[in-house]
């Protein structure tokens, strides 16, 4: 991990298109300003971890398609002989 020291109104640049500036220091809290392209997601760690947990829960539920659910031993593909035509 790279550790940098910055004072109020000083910044760091990441990959030429992301800037992180120390906006305020008050006691044990630091406020940061982040400039990044709109296509770069920026989250607090606790929010990011909640997003990851939600994605993992969604992936464990599987996909219900064509009456099959792979997490319950079903199949996403129906055999040709079971089709109604």
Coordinates of C-alpha atoms in Angstrom, one line a residue:
X1 CA 0.0 0.0 0.0
X2 CA 1.3 3.4 -0.9
X3 CA 0.9 5.9 1.9
X4 CA 1.1 9.6 1.2
X5 CA 0.9 12.7 3.4
X6 CA -1.2 15.6 2.2
X7 CA -2.4 18.9 3.7
X8 CA -5.7 20.7 3.2
X9 CA -6.1 21.7 -0.4
X10 CA -3.4 19.3 -1.6
X11 CA -4.2 16.5 -3.9
X12 CA -3.0 13.3 -5.6
X13 CA -3.6 12.2 -9.1
X14 CA -4.3 8.6 -10.2
X15 CA -3.9 7.5 -13.8
X16 CA -4.1 11.1 -15.2
X17 CA -7.9 11.2 -14.9
X18 CA -8.7 10.8 -11.2
X19 CA -7.8 13.5 -8.6
X20 CA -8.3 13.2 -4.9
X21 CA -8.1 16.4 -2.8
X22 CA -8.0 16.9 0.9
X23 CA -10.9 19.3 1.4
X24 CA -11.1 19.5 5.1
X25 CA -9.3 18.1 8.2
X26 CA -11.3 18.3 11.5
X27 CA -10.1 16.2 14.5
X28 CA -9.9 12.6 13.4
X29 CA -12.0 13.1 10.2
X30 CA -10.7 14.0 6.8
X31 CA -13.0 15.1 3.9
X32 CA -11.9 14.2 0.5
X33 CA -13.0 15.6 -2.9
X34 CA -12.8 13.1 -5.8
X35 CA -12.8 14.1 -9.4
X36 CA -13.2 11.1 -11.7
X37 CA -14.9 10.3 -15.0
X38 CA -18.5 9.3 -14.8
X39 CA -17.8 5.8 -15.9
X40 CA -15.5 5.2 -12.9
X41 CA -17.5 4.1 -9.9
X42 CA -16.4 5.7 -6.6
X43 CA -17.8 4.3 -3.3
X44 CA -17.1 4.4 0.4
X45 CA -15.7 1.0 1.4
X46 CA -18.8 0.0 3.4
X47 CA -21.0 0.8 0.4
X48 CA -18.7 -1.2 -2.0
X49 CA -18.8 -4.2 0.4
X50 CA -22.6 -4.1 0.5
X51 CA -22.7 -4.0 -3.4
X52 CA -20.4 -7.0 -3.5
X53 CA -22.5 -8.9 -0.9
X54 CA -25.6 -8.1 -2.9
X55 CA -24.0 -9.4 -6.2
X56 CA -22.9 -12.6 -4.4
X57 CA -26.4 -13.2 -3.0
X58 CA -27.9 -12.6 -6.5
X59 CA -25.5 -15.1 -8.1
X60 CA -26.3 -17.7 -5.5
X61 CA -30.0 -17.5 -6.4
X62 CA -29.3 -18.7 -9.9
X63 CA -31.3 -17.9 -13.0
X64 CA -34.9 -19.1 -13.5
X65 CA -35.2 -19.5 -17.3
X66 CA -37.4 -21.9 -19.3
X67 CA -38.6 -23.4 -16.1
X68 CA -35.1 -24.5 -14.9
X69 CA -33.1 -23.2 -12.0
X70 CA -29.5 -24.4 -12.0
X71 CA -29.2 -23.9 -8.3
X72 CA -32.0 -26.4 -7.7
X73 CA -30.7 -29.0 -10.2
X74 CA -32.9 -27.8 -13.1
X75 CA -31.7 -27.1 -16.6
X76 CA -31.7 -24.0 -18.7
X77 CA -32.1 -26.0 -21.9
X78 CA -35.2 -28.1 -22.6
X79 CA -34.8 -31.3 -24.6
X80 CA -36.2 -31.0 -28.2
X81 CA -38.8 -33.8 -27.5
X82 CA -40.4 -31.8 -24.7
X83 CA -41.1 -28.7 -26.9
X84 CA -44.8 -28.3 -27.8
X85 CA -44.4 -28.4 -31.6

